[in-house]
PDB file of C-alpha atoms in Angstrom:
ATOM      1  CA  UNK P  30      10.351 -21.529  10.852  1.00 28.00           C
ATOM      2  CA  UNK P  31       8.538 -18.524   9.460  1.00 34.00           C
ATOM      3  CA  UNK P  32       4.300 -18.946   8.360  1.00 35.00           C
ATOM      4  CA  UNK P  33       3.084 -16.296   6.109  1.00 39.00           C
ATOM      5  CA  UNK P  34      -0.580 -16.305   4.768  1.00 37.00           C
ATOM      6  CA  UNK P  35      -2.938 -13.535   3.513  1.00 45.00           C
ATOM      7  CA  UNK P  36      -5.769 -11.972   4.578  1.00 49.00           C
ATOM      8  CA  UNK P  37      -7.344 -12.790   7.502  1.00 49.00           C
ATOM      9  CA  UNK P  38      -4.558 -15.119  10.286  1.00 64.00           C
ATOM     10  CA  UNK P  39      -1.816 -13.243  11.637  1.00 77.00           C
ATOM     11  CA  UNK P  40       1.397 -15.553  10.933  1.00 82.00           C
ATOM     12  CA  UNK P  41       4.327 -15.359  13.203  1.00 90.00           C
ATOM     13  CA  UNK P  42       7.336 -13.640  11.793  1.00 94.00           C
ATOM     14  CA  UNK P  43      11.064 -12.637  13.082  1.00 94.00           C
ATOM     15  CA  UNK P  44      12.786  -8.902  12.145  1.00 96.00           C
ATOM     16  CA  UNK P  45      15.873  -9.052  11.612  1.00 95.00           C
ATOM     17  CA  UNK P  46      18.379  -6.675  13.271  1.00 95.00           C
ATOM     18  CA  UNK P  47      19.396  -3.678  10.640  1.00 93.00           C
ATOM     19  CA  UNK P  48      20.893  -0.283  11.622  1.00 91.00           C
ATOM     20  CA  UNK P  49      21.733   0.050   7.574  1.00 92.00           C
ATOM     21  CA  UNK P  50      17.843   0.524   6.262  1.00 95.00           C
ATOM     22  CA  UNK P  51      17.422   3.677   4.088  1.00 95.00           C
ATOM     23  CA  UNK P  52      14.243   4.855   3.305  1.00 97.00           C
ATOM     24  CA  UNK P  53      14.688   5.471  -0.217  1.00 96.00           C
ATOM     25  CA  UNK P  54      12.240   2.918  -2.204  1.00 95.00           C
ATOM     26  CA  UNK P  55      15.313   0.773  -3.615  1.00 94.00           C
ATOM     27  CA  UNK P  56      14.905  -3.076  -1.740  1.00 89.00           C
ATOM     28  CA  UNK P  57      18.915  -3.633  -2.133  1.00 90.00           C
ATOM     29  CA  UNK P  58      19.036  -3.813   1.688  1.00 91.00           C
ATOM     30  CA  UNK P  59      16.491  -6.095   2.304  1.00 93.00           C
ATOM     31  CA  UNK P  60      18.198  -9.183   0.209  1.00 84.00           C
ATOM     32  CA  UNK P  61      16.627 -12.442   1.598  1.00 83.00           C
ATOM     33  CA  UNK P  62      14.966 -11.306   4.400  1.00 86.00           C
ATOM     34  CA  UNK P  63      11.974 -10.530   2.237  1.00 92.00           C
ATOM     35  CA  UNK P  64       9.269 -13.099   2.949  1.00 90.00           C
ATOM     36  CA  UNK P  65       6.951 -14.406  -0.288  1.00 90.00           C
ATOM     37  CA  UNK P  66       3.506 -14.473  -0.098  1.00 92.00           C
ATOM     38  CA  UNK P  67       3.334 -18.361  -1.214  1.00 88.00           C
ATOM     39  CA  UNK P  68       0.961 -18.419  -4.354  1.00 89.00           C
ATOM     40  CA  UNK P  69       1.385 -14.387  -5.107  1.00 91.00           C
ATOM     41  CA  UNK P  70       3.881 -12.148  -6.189  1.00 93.00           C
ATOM     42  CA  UNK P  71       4.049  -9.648  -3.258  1.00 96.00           C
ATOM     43  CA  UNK P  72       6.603 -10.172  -0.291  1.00 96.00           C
ATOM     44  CA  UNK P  73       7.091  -8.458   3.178  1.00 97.00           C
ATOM     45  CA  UNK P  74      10.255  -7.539   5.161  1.00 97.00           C
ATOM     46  CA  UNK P  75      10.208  -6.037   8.922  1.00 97.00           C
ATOM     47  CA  UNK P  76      13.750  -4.953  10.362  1.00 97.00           C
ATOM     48  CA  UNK P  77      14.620  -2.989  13.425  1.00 96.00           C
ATOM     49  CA  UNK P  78      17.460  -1.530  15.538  1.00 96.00           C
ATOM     50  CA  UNK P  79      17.303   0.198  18.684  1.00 94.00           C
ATOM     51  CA  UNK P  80      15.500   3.524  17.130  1.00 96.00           C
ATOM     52  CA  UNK P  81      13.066   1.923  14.658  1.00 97.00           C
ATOM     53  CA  UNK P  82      10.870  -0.493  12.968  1.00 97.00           C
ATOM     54  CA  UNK P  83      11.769  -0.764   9.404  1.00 97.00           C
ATOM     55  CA  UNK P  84       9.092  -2.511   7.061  1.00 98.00           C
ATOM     56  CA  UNK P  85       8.937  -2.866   3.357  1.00 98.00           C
ATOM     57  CA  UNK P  86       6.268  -4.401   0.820  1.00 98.00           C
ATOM     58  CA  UNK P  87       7.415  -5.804  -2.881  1.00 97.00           C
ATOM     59  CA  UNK P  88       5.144  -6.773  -5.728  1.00 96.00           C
ATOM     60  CA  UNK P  89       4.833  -6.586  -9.501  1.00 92.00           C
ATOM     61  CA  UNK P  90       1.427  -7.821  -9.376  1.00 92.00           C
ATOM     62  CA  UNK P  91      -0.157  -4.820 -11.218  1.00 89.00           C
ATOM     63  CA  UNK P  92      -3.867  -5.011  -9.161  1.00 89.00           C
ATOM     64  CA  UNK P  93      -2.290  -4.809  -6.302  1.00 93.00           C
ATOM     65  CA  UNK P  94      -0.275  -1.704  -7.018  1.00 93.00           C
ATOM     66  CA  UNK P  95      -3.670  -0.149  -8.665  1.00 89.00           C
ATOM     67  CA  UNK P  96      -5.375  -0.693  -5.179  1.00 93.00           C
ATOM     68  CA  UNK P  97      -2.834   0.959  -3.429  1.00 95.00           C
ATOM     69  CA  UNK P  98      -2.577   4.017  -5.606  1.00 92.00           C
ATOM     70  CA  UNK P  99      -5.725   4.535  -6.394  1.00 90.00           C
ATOM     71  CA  UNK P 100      -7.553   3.238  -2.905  1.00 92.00           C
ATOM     72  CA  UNK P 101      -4.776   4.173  -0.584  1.00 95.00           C
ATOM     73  CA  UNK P 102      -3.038   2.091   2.396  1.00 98.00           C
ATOM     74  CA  UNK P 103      -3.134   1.995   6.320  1.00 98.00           C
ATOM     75  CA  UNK P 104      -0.554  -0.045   7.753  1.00 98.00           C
ATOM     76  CA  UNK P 105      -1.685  -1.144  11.919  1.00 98.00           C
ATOM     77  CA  UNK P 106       0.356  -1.553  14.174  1.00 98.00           C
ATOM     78  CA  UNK P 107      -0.648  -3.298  17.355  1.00 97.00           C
ATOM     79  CA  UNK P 108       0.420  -4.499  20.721  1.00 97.00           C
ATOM     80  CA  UNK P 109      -0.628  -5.551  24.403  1.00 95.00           C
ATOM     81  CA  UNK P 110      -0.168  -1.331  25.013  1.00 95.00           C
ATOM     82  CA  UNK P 111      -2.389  -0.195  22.073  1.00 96.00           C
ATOM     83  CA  UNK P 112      -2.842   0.363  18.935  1.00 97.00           C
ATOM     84  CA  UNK P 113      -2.212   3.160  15.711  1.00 97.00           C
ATOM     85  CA  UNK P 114      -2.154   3.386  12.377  1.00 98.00           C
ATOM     86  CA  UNK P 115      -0.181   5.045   9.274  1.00 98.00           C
ATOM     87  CA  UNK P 116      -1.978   6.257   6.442  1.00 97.00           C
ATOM     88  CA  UNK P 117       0.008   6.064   3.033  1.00 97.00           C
ATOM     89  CA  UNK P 118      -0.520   6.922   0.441  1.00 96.00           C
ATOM     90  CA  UNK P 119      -3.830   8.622   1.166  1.00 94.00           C
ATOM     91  CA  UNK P 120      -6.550   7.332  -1.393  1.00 91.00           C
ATOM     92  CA  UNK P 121      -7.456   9.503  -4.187  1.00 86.00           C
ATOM     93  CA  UNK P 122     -10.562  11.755  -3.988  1.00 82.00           C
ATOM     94  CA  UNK P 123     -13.409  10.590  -5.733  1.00 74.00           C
ATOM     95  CA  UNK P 124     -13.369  13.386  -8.286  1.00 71.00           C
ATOM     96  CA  UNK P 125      -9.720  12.120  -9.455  1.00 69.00           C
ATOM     97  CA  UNK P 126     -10.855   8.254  -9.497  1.00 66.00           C
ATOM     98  CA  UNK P 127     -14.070   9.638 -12.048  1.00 66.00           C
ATOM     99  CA  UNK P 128     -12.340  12.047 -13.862  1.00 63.00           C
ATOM    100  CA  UNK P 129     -10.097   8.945 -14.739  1.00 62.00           C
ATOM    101  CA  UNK P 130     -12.638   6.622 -15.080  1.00 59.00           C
ATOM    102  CA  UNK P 131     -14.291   9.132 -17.720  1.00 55.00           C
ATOM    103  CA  UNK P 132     -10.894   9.933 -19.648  1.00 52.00           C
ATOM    104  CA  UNK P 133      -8.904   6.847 -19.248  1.00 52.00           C
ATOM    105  CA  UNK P 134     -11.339   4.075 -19.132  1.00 46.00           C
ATOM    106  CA  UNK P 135      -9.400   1.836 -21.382  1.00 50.00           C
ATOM    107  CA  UNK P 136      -6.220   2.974 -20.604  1.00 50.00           C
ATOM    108  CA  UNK P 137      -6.400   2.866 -16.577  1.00 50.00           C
ATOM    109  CA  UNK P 138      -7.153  -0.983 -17.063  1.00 54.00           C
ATOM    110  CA  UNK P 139      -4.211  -1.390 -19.000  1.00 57.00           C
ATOM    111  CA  UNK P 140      -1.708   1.175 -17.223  1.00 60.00           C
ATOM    112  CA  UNK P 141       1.721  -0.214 -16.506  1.00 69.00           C
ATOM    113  CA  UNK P 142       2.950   0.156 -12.950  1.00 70.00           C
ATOM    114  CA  UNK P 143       5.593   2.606 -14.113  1.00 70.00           C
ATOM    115  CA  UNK P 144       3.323   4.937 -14.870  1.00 75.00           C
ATOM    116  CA  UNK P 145       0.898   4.713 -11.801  1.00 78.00           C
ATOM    117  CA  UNK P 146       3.913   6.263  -9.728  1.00 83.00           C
ATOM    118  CA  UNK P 147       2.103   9.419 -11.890  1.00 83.00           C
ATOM    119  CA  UNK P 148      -1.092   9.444 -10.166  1.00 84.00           C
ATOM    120  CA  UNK P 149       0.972   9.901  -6.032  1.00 89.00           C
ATOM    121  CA  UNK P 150       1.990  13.085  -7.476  1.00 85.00           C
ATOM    122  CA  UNK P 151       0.731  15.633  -5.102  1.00 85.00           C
ATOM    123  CA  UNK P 152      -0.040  12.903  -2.039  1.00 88.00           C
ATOM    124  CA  UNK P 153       3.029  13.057  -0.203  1.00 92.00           C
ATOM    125  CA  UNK P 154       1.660  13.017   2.751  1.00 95.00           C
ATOM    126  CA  UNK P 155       1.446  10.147   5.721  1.00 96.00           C
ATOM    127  CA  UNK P 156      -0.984  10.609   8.649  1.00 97.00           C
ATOM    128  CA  UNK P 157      -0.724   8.929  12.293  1.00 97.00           C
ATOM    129  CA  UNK P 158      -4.175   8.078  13.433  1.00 97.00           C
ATOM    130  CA  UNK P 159      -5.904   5.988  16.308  1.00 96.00           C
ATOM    131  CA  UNK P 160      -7.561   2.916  16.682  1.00 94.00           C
ATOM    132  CA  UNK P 161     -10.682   5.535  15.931  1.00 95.00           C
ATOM    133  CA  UNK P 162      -9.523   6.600  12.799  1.00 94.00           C
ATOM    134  CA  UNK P 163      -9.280   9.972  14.071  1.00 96.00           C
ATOM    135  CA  UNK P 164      -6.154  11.977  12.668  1.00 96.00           C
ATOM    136  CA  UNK P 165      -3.292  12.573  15.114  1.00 95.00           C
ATOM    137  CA  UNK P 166      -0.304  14.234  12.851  1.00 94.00           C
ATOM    138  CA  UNK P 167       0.440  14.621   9.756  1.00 95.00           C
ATOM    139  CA  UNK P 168       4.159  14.519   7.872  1.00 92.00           C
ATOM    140  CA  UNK P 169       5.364  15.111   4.719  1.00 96.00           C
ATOM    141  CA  UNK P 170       6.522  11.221   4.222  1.00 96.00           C
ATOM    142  CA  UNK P 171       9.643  11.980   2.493  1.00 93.00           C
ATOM    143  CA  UNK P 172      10.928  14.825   4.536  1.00 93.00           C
ATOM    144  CA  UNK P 173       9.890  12.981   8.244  1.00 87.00           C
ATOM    145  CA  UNK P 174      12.666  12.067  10.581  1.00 88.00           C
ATOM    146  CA  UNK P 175      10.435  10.016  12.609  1.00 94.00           C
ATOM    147  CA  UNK P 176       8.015   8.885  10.486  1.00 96.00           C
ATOM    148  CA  UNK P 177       9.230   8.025   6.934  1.00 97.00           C
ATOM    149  CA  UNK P 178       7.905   6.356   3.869  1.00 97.00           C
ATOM    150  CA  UNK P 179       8.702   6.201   0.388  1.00 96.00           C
ATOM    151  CA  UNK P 180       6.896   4.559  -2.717  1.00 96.00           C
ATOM    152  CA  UNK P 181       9.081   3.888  -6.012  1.00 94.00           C
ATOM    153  CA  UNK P 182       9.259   1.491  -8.648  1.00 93.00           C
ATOM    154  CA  UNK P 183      13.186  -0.031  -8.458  1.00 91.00           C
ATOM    155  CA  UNK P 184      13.937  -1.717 -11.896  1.00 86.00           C
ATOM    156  CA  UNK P 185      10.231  -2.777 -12.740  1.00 86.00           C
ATOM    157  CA  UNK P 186       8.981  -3.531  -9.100  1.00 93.00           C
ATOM    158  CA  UNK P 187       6.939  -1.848  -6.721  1.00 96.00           C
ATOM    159  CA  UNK P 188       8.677  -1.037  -3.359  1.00 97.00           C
ATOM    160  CA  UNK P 189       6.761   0.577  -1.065  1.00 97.00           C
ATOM    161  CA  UNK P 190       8.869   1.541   2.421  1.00 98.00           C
ATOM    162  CA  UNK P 191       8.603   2.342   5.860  1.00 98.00           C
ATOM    163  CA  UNK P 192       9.744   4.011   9.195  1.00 97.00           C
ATOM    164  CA  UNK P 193       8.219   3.670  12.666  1.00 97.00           C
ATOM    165  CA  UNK P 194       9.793   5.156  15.860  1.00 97.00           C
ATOM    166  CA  UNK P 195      10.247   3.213  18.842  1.00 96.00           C
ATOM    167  CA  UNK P 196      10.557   5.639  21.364  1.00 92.00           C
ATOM    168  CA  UNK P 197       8.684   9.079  20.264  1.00 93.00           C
ATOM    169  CA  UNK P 198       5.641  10.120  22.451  1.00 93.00           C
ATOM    170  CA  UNK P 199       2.907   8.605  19.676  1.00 93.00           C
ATOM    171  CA  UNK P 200       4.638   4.927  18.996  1.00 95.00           C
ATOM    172  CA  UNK P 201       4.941   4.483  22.961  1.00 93.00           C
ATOM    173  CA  UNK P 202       0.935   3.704  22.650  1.00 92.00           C
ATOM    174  CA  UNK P 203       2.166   0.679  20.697  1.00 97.00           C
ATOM    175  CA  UNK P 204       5.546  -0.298  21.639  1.00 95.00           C
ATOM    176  CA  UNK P 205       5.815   1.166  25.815  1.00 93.00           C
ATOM    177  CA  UNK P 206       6.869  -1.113  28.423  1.00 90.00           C
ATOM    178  CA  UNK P 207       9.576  -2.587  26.068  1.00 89.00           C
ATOM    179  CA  UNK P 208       7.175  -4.991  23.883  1.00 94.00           C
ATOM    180  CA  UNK P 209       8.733  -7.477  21.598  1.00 93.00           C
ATOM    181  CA  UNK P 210       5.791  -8.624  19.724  1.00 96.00           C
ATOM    182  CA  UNK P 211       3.950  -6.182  17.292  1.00 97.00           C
ATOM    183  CA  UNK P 212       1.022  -7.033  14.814  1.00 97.00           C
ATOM    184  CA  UNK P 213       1.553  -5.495  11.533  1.00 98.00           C
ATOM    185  CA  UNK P 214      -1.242  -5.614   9.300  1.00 97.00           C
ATOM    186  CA  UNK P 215      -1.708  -3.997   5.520  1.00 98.00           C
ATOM    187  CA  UNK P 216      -4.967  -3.153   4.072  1.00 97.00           C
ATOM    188  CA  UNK P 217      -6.154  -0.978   1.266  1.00 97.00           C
ATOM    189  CA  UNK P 218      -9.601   0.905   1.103  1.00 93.00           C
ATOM    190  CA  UNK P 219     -12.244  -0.465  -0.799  1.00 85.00           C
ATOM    191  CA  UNK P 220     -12.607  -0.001  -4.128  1.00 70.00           C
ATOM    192  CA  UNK P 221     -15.857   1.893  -5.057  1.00 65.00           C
ATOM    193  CA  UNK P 222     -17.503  -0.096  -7.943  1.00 62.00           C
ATOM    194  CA  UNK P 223     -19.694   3.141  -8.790  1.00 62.00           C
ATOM    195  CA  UNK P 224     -16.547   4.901  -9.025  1.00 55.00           C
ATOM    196  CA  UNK P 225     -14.843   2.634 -11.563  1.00 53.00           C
ATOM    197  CA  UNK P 226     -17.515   1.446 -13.465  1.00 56.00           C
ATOM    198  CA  UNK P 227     -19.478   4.854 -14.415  1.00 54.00           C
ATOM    199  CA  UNK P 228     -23.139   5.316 -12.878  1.00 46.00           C
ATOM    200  CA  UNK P 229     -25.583   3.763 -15.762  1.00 41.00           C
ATOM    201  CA  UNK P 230     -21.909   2.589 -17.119  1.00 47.00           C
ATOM    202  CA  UNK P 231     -21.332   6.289 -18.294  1.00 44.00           C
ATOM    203  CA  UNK P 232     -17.943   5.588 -20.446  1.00 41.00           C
ATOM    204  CA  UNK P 233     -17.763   1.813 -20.107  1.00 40.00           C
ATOM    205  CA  UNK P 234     -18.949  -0.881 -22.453  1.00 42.00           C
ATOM    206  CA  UNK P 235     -23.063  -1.241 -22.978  1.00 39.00           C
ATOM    207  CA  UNK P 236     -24.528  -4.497 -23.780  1.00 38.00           C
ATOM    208  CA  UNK P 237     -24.342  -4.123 -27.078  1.00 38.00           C
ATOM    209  CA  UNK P 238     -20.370  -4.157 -27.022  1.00 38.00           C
ATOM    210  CA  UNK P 239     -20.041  -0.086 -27.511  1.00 34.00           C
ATOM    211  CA  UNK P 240     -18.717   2.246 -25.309  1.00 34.00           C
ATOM    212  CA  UNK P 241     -21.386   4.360 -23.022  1.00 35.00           C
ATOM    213  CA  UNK P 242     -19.767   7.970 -24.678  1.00 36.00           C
ATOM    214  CA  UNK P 243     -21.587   6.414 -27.977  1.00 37.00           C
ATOM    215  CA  UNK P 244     -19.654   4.770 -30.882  1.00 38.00           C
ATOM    216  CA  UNK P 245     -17.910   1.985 -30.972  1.00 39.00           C
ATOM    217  CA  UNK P 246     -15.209   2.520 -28.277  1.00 41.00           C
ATOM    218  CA  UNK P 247     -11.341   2.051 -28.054  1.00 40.00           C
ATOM    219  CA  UNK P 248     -10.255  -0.002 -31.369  1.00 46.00           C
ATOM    220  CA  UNK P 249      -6.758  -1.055 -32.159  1.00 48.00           C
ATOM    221  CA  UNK P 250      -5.443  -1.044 -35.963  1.00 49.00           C
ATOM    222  CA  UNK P 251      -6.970  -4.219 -36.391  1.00 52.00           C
ATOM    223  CA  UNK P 252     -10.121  -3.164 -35.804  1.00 52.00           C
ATOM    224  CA  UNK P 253     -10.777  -5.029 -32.204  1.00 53.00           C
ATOM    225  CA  UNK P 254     -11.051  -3.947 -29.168  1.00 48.00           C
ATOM    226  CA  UNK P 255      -8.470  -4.731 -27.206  1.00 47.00           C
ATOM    227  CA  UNK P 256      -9.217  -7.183 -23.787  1.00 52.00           C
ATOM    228  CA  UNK P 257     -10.085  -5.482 -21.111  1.00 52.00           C
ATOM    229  CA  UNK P 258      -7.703  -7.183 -18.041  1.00 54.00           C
ATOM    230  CA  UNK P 259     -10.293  -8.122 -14.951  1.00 63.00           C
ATOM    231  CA  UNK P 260     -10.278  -5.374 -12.598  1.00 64.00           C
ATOM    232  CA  UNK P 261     -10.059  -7.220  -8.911  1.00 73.00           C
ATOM    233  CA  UNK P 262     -12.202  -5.247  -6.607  1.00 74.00           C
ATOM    234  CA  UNK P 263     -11.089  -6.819  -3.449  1.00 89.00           C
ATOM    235  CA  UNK P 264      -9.558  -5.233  -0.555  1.00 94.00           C
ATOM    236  CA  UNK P 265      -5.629  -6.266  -0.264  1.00 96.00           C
ATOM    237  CA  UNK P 266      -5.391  -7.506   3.630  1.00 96.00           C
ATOM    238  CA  UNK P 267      -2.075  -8.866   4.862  1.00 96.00           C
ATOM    239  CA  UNK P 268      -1.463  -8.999   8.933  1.00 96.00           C
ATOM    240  CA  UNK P 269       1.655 -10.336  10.650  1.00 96.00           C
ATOM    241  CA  UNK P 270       2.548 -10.929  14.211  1.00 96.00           C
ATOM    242  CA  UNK P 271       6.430  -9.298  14.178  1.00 97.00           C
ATOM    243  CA  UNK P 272       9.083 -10.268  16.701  1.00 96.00           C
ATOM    244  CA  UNK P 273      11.313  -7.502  17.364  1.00 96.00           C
ATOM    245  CA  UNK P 274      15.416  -8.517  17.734  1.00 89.00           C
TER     246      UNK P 274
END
């Protein structure tokens, strides 16, 4: 029996045995391995073979691929010999996040995930860190041998992919001493509400309905606005206690 939940609980999960994972962003391998996330559409898959941990993260759900664009992700991994972390993608600087909010205040809310794969242009990068948060190496996440990731959207969903080592001289802090059971856990940054908003709601909309650059803001033909979608400014937090086959 497999328990998933978010946030918080770790829930007890099983890899399953693959030597056939490629790190290329397209699920195909994964089939029904993937676990749902029971009242959300994002799902989790963990696979490993003798050499590595494989894991992989699925949605469509547009706010959560927004917070892990723009805010970045650290996957933890954890065990009874220690504990590291994998930074990717890196969040975006805050000059990027208000040069959007100032240009593309409409349109951000409303960008479809297709074209967020845009904005990880130029953050290629994944970075091994401690339990400190203090930088350990860093990889090109695409060209890695060891570590390997890769973020893509395969026919309209977001797959976001993984590859630990099992054996190289900075996982053995995590998985020495042959340990079976690994906690897993996802989490974005936070979302700065400064950031996304506008400070005295520079480019958003005033009380009286306009847009802070003065006029009446973004208008369709029809003359009205179009709805602004709710922007969800809480951190995504998924953990998992992973069996290893």
């Amino acid at each position: 029996m497999i328990l998933i939940s978010g946030c918080s609980s770790s829930q007890l999960v099983q890899s399953t045995f693959n030597d056939q994972i490629v790190i290329d962003g397209i699920n195909k391998e994964w089939g029904s391995t993937l676990k749902n996330i029971e009242g959300k559409n994002i799902s989790f898959g963990f696979a490993n073979n003798k050499d590595f941990l494989y894991v992989t993260l699925i949605t469509n759900e547009r706010n959560i691929i927004r917070k892990i664009v723009m805010n970045g992700m650290t996957m933890w991994l954890e065990s009874s010999e220690g504990e590291l972390g994998v930074k990717y993608p890196f969040r975006m600087e805050t000059s990027e996040l208000r040069m959007m909010r100032m240009e593309e205040s409409d349109q951000l809310q409303r960008k479809e995930p297709g074209a967020m794969m845009d904005l990880l242009k130029g953050r290629e990068d994944m970075q091994i860190i401690n339990k400190e948060d203090l930088p350990l190496y860093t990889y090109n996440a695409e060209a890695g041998q060891n570590y390997k990731a890769k973020i893509k959207m395969d026919k309209d969903v977001f797959v976001y992919e993984m590859q630990i080592p099992l054996k190289d001289d900075i996982s053995k802090r995590v998985f020495g001493n042959n340990v079976k059971e690994v906690k897993v856990n996802f989490k974005t940054g936070e979302m700065d509400r400064d950031e996304m908003r506008g400070n005295n709601n520079q480019g958003m909309q005033g009380g009286g309905g306009r847009s802070g650059r003065g006029g009446g803001g973004m208008k369709n033909q029809g003359g009205m606005r179009p709805p602004r979608e709710k922007m969800d400014f809480n951190v995504m937090d998924y953990s998992f206690k992973v069996e290893l086959k």
